[in-house]
Coordinates of C-alpha atoms in Angstrom, one line a residue:
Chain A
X1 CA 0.0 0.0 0.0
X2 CA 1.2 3.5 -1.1
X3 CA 2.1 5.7 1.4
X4 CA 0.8 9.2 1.2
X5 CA 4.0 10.7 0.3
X6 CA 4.1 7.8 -2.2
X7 CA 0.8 8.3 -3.7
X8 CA 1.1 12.0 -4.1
X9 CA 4.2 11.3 -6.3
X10 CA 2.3 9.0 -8.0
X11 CA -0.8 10.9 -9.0
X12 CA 1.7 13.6 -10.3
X13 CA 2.9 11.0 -12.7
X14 CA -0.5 10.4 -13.4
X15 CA -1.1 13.7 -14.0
X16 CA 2.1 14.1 -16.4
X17 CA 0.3 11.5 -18.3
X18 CA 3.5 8.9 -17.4
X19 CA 2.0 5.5 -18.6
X20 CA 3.9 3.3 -16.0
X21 CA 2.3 5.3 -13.2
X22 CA -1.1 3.6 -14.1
X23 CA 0.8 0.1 -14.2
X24 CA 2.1 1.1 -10.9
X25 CA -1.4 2.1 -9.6
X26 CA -2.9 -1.5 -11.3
X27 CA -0.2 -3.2 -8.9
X28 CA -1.4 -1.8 -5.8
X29 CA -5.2 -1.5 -5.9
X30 CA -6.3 -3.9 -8.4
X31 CA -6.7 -6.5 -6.0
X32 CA -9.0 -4.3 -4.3
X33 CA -10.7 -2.9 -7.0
X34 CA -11.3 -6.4 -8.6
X35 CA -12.4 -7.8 -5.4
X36 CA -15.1 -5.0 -5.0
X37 CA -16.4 -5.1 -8.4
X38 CA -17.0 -8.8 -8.0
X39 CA -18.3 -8.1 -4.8
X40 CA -21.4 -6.2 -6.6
X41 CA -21.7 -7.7 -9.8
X42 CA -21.2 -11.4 -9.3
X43 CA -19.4 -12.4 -12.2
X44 CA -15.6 -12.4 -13.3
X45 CA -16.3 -11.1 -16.6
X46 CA -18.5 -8.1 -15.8
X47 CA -16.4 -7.6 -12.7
X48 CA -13.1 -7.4 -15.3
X49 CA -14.6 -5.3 -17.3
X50 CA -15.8 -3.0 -14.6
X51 CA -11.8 -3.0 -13.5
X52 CA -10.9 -2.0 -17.2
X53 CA -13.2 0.7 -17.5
X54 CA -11.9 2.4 -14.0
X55 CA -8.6 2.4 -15.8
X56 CA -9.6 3.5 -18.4
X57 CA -11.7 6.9 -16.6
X58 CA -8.2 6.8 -14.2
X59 CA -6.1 7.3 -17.1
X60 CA -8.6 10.1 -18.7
X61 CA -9.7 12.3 -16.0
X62 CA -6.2 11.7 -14.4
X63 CA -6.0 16.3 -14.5
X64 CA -9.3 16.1 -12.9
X65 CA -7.9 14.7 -9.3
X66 CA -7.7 16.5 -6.2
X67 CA -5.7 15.3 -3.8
X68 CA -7.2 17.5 -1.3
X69 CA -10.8 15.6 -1.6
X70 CA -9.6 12.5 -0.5
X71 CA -7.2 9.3 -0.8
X72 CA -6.3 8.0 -4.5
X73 CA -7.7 5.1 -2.9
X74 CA -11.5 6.0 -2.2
X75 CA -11.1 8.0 -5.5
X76 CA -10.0 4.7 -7.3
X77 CA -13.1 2.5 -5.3
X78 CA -15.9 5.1 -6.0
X79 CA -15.3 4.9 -9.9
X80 CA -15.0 1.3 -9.7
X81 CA -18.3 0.9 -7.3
X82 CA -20.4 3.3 -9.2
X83 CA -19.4 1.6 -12.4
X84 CA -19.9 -1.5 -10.8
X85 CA -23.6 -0.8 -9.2
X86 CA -24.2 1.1 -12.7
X87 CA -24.1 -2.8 -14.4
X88 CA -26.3 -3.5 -12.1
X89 CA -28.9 -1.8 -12.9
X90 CA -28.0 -2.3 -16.8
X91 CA -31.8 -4.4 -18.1
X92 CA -29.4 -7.5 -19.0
X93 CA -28.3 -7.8 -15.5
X94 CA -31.7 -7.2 -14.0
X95 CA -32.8 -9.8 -16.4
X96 CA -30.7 -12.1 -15.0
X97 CA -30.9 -11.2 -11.4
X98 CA -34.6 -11.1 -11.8
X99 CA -35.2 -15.3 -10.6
X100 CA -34.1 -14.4 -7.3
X101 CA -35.8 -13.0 -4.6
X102 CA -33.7 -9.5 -2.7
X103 CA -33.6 -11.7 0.6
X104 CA -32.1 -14.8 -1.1
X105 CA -29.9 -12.4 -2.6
X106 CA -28.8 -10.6 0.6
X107 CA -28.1 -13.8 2.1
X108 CA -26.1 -15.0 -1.0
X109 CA -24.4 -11.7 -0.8
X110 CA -23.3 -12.7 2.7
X111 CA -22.7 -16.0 2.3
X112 CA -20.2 -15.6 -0.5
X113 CA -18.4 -12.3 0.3
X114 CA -17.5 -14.5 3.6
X115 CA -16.3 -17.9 1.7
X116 CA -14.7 -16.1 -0.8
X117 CA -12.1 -14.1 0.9
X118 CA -11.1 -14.9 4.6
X119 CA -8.1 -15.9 3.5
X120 CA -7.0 -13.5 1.5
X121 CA -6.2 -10.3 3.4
X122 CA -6.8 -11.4 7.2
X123 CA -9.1 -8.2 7.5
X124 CA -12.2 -10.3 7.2
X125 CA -12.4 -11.1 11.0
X126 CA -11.9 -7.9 12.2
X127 CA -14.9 -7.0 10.1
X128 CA -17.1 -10.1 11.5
X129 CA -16.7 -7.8 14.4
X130 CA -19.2 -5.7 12.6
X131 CA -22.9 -6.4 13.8
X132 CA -25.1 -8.3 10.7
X133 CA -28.0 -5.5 11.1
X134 CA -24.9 -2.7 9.8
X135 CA -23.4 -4.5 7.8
X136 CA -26.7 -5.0 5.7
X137 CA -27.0 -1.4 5.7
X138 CA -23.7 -0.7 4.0
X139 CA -23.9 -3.8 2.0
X140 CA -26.5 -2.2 0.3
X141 CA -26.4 1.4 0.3
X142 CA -22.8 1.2 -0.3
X143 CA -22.2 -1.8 -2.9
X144 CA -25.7 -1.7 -4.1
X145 CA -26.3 2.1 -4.4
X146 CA -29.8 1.5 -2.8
X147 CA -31.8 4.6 -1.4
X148 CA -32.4 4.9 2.3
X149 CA -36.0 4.4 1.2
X150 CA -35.2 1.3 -0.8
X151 CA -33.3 -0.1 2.0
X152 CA -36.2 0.7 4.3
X153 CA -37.9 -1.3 1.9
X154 CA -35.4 -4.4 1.9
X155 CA -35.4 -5.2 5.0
X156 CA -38.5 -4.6 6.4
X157 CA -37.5 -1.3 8.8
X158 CA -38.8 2.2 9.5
X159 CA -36.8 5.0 7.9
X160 CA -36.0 5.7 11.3
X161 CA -34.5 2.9 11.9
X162 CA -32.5 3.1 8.8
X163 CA -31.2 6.3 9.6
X164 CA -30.1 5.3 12.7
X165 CA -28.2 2.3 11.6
X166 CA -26.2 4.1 9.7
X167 CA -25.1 6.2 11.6
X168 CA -24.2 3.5 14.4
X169 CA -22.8 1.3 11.7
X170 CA -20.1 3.7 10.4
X171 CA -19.0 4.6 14.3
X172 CA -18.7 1.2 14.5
X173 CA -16.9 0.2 11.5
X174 CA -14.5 3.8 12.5
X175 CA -13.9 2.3 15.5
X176 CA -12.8 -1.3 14.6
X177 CA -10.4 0.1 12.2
X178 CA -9.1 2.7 14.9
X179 CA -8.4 0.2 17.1
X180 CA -4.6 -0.2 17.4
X181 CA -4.8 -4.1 16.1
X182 CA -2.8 -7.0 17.3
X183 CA -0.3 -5.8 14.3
X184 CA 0.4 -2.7 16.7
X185 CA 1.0 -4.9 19.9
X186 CA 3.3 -7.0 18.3
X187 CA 4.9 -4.0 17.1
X188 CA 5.1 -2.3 20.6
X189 CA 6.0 -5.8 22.3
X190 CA 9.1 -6.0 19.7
X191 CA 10.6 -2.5 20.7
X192 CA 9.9 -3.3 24.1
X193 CA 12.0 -6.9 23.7
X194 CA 14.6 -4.7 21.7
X195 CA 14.8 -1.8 24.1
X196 CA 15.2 -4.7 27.2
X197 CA 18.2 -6.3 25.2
X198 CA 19.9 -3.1 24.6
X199 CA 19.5 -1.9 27.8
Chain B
X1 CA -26.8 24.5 13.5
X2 CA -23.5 24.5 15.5
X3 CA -21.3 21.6 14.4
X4 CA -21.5 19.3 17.4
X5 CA -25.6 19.5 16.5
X6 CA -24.8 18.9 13.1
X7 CA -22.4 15.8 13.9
X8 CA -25.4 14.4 16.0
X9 CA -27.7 14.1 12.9
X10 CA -26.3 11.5 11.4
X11 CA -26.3 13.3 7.6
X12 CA -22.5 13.1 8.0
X13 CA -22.4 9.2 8.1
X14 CA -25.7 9.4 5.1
X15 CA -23.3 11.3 3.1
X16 CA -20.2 9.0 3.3
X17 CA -22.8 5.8 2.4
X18 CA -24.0 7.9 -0.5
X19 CA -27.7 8.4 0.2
X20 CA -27.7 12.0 0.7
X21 CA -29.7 14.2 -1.8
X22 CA -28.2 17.0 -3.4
X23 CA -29.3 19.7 -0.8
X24 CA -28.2 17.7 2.0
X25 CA -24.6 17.1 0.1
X26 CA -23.8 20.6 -0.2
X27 CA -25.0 21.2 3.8
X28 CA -22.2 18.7 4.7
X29 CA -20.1 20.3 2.3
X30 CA -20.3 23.3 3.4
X31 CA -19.5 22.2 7.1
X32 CA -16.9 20.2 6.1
X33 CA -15.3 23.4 4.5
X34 CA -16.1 25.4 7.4
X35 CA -15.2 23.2 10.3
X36 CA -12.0 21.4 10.0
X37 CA -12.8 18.4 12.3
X38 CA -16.0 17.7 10.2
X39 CA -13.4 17.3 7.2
X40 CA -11.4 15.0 9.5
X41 CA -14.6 12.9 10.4
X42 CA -15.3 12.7 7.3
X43 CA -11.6 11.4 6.4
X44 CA -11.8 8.7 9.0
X45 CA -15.0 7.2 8.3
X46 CA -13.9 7.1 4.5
X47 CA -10.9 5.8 5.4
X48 CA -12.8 3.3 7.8
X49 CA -14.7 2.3 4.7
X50 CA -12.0 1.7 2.4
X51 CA -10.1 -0.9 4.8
X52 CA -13.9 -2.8 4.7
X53 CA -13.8 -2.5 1.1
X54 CA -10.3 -4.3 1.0
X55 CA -12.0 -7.4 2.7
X56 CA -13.1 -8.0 -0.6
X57 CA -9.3 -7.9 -2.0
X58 CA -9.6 -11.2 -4.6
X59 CA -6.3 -11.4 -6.7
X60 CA -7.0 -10.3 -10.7
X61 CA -6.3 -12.9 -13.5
X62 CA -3.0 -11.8 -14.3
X63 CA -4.3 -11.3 -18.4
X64 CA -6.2 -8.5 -17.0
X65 CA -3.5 -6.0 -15.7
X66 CA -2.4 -6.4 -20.3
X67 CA -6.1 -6.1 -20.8
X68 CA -6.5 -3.0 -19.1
X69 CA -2.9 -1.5 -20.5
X70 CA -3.9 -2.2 -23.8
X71 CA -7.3 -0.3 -23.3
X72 CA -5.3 2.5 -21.9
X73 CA -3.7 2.8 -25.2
X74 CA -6.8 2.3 -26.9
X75 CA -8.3 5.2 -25.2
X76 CA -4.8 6.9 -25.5
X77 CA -5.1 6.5 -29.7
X78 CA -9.1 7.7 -29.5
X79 CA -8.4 10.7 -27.9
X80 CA -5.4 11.5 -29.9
X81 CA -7.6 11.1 -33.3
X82 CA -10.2 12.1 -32.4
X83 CA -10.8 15.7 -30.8
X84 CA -7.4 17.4 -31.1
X85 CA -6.2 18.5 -27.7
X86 CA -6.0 22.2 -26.9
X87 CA -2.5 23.4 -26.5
X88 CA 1.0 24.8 -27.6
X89 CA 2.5 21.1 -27.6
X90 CA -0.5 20.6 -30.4
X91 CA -0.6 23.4 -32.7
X92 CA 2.9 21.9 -34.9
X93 CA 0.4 18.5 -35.2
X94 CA -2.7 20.9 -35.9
X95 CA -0.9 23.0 -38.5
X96 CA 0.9 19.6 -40.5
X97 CA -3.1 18.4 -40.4
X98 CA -4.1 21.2 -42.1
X99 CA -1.2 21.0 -44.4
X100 CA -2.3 17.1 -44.4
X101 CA -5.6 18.0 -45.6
X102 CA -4.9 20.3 -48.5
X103 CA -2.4 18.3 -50.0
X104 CA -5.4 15.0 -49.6
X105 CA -8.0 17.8 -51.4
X106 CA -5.1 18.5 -53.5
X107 CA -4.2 15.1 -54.6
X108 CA -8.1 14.0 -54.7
X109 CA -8.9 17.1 -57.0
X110 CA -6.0 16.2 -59.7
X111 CA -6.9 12.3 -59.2
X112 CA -10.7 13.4 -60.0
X113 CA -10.0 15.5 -63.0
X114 CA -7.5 12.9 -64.4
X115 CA -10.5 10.2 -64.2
X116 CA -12.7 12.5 -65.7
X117 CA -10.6 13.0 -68.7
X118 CA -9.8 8.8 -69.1
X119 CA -13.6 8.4 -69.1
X120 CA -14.1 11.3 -71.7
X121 CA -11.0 9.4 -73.8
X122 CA -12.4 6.1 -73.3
X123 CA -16.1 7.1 -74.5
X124 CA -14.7 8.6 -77.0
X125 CA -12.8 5.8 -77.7
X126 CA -15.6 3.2 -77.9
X127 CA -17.2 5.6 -80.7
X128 CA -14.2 5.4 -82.8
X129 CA -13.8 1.3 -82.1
X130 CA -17.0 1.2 -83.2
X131 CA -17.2 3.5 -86.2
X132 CA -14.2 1.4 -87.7
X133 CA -15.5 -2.1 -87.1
X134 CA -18.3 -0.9 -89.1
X135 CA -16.2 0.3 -91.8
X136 CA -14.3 -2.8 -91.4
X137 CA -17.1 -4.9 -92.4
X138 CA -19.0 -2.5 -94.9
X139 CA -15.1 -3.0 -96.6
X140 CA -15.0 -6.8 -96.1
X141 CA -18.4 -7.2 -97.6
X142 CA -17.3 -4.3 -100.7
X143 CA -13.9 -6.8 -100.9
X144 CA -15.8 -10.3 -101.1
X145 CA -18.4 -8.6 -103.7
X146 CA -15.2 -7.6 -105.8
X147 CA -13.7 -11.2 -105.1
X148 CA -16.3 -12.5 -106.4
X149 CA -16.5 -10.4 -109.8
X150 CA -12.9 -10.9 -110.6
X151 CA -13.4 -14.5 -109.8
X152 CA -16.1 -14.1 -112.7
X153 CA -14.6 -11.8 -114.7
X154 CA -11.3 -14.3 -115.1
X155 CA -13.0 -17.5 -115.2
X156 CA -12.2 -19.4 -118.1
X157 CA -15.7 -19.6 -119.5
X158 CA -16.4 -15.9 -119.1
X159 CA -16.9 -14.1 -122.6
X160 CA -16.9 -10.3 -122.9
X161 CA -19.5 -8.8 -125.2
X162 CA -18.5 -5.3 -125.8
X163 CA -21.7 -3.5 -127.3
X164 CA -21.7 -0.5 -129.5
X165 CA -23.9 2.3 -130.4
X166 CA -26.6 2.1 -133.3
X167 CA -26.2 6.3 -134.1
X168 CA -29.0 7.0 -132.0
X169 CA -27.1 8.3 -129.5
X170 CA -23.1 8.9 -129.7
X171 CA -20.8 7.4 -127.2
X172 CA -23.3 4.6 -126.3
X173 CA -21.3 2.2 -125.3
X174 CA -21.0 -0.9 -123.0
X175 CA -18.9 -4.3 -122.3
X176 CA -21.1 -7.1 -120.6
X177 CA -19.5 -10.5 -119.2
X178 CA -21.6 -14.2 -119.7
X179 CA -20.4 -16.8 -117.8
X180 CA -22.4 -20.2 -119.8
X181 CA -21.1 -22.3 -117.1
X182 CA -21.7 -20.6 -113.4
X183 CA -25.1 -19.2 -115.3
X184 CA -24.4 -14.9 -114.3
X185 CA -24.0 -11.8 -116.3
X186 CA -22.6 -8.4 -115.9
X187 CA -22.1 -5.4 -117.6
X188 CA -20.2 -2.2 -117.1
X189 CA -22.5 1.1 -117.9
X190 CA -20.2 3.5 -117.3
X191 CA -19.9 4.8 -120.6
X192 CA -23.4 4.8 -121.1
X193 CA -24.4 8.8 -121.4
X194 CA -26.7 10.4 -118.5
X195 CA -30.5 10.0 -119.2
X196 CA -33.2 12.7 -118.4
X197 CA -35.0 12.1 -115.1
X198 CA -38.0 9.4 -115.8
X199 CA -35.8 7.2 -118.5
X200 CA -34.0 4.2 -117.7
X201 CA -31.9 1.9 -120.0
X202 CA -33.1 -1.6 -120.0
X203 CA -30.9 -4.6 -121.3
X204 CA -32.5 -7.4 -123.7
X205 CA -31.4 -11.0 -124.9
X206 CA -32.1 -11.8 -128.2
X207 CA -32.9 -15.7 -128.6
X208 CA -33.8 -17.3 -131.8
X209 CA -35.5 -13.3 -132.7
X210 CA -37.1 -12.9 -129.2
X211 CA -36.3 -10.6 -127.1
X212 CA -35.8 -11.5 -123.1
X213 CA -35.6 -9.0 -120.5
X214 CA -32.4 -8.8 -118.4
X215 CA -32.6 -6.1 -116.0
X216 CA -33.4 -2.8 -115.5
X217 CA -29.7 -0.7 -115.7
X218 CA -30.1 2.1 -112.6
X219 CA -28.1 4.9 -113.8
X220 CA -27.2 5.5 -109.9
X221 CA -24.7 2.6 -109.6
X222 CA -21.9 3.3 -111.9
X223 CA -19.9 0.6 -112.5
X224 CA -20.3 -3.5 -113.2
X225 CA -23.4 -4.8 -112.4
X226 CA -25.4 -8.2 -112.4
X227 CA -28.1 -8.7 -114.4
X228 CA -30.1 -12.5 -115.2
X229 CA -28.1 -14.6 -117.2
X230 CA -30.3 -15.8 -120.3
X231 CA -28.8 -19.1 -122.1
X232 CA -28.4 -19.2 -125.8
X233 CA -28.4 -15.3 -126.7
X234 CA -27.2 -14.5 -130.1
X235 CA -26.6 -11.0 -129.5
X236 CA -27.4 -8.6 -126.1
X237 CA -29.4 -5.1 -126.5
X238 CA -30.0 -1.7 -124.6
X239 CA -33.0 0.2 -125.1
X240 CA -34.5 3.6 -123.2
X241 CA -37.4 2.7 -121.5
X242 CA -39.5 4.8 -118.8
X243 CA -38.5 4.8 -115.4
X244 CA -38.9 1.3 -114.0
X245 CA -38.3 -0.8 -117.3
X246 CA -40.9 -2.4 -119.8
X247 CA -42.2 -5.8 -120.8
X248 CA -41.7 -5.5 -124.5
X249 CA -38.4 -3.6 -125.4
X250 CA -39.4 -0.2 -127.4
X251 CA -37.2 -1.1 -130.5
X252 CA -37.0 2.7 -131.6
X253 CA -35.2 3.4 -128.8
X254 CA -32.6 0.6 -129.2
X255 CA -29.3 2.6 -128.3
X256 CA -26.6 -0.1 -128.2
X257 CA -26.1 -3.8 -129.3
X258 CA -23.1 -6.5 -129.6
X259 CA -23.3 -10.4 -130.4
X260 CA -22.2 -13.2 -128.6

């Protein structure tokens, strides 16, 4: 992962239109960005060409970055998950999508975004952490660009309750990922060890 | 709204999920511009949301990282053919595509006009081709006719009969060909003189005192020309007849005669 340092030097190559910059920036994030794309469209083909497209609008509207609005990062995710929710709603994938019911859908959504990838990154049990009830909120307003009404909808709640979940849910989420993790300890415990030795 | 209020609502933590409307994004806006730590909320819940994104991390095919290079080029070429970009680093390219251009209108101009001209040629062309295959078989036809006539005319069995005038009219004169064998006849009237309009001279056979008509001479076609072949003629005879020829020769008018 880029530092910020890093990235800024990065998105200036970007910006002087430096072809291995967006090699560079494939190395780092596609993983990410492929995993997210699949993550809302459900298939390896769509979800590739939801990767190449991102690239592609990367590579074009390279000028139009800000640094100042945020990471290259949640730039990077937001094209790829808008592009990826905007399949979604294309008629051939509603077509397709149309045999099964939202619930079963939810549930599938659950059951494979936890198969798929606890072993790939380690982060997934820090996110378990995360209550079901938010996680269904950001599941779909997030990764399937539902409407607070829609989601209302979905699962059955009051707009109230809604609202209220999401705001809880992304304390929450901030909060796991605040946490000084068990990376940190070990950290800390090492210079500790090191310091004792020396001293 | 002070800013602690506003952080209460929740419309921060709406906006970061996406499901504020357009009013309510440019109230967080605004307070995210105006208040520093709602900018840094802001940060850390999107940064919060980016690590739960990762979870999702699944490792690319590895054709896809070519895939999406070559469709960076692909872009790359679109763009650079398509709307010219703005620019000092673009004008030289802008001003060579103009001179591009004139010398293509140039070329397509002279390329158009030299078609034009091979299509007039060839038309004209085809005209000629076909004026002189006509003439070629009008002469082919005019060549066999002769063929055939000196074929006649030096035939072994072909006997001239040269006829000569009876005083009725000086300079009548005429030499006719009889082939006995192949059964045709011509005669040369060219030194026949020139009839008034409505006459015609006519040429008889005379056999055993009768006389048998042989055709009608058209003064028109100068020149030899066939006429019926009669057998046993003793002697051949023109007379002046009116315009289209008699049954009965009129024996007054009997210009010129020869025997066989």
């Amino acid at each position: 992962m880029a530092t910020k340092i890093n990235e800024e030097k990065l998105v200036r190559r970007l910006q002087a239109r430096d072809k291995s910059a967006i090699a560079e920036v494939y190395d780092a994030y596609a993983p990410s960005l492929y995993g997210i794309a699949l993550h809302i469209v459900r298939s390896e083909a769509i979800a590739q060409d939801v990767v190449q497209e991102t690239f592609i609008k990367v590579w074009k509207n390279a000028a139009t970055y800000d640094t100042r609005k945020g990471t290259l990062f949640t730039w990077l995710l937001n094209i790829t998950r808008n592009g990826a929710i905007d399949k979604t709603r294309s008629a051939a994938f509603r077509r397709r999508r149309q045999n099964l019911p939202v619930d079963e859908h939810l549930k599938n959504n659950h059951k494979l975004s936890t198969a798929q990838n606890t072993d790939q990154i380690g982060l997934r049990s820090f996110v378990n952490q995360l209550e079901e009830k938010y996680r269904d909120i950001i599941e779909l307003a997030y990764f399937q660009g539902y409407t607070q009404q829609e989601i209302a909808e979905d699962l059955d709640l009051p707009i109230g309750t809604v609202k209220s979940r999401v705001r809880i849910g992304l304390r929450e989420l901030r909060k796991i990922f605040s946490e000084p993790g068990l990376t940190h300890l070990l950290i800390a415990a090492f210079c500790l060890s090191v310091y004792w030795f020396v001293v | 709204m002070n800013k602690d209020k506003f952080l209460q609502t929740g419309l921060l933590e709406q906006y970061i999920l996406g499901l504020t409307d357009e009013e309510e994004t440019k109230i967080v806006k605004d307070y995210a511009e105006t208040y520093p730590e709602v900018q840094s909320e802001i940060d850390q819940m999107r940064e919060a949301l980016d690590q739960y994104a990762k979870q999702y991390a699944v490792m690319p095919p590895e054709e896809l990282k070519s895939r999406v290079m070559k469709g960076v080029d692909q872009a790359d070429q679109r763009s650079d053919t398509g709307t010219a970009v703005p620019g000092p680093a673009s004008s030289g390219s802008n001003w060579m595509g103009a001179a591009l251009m004139v010398l293509l209108i140039g070329a397509s101009l002279f390329l158009y006009r030299g078609k034009a001209a091979a299509e007039r040629d060839l038309a004209s062309l085809e005209s000629r081709h076909t004026i002189f295959q006509e003439e070629c078989e009008r002469q082919k036809a005019a060549l066999q006719q002769q063929q055939q006539i000196f074929a006649i005319l030096n035939h072994e069995a072909t006997v001239p009969v040269r006829l000569h005038t009876t005083g009725l009219q000086a300079n009548a004169e005429a030499v006719a060909y009889l082939n006995g064998l192949e059964k045709v006849a011509y005669i040369n009237t060219g030194l026949l003189p020139e009839l008034p309009s409505g006459k015609t001279y006519q040429l008889w056979a005379d056999v055993e005192g009768e006389m048998i008509n042989m055709g009608v001479l058209e003064q028109q076609s100068k020149g030899l020309k066939a006429v019926s072949y009669i057998d046993h003629a003793e002697s051949l005879n023109i007379t002046i007849e009116p315009e289209g020829g008699s049954d009965e020769p009129t024996v007054e008018q009997l210009i010129a005669n020869g025997e066989v």
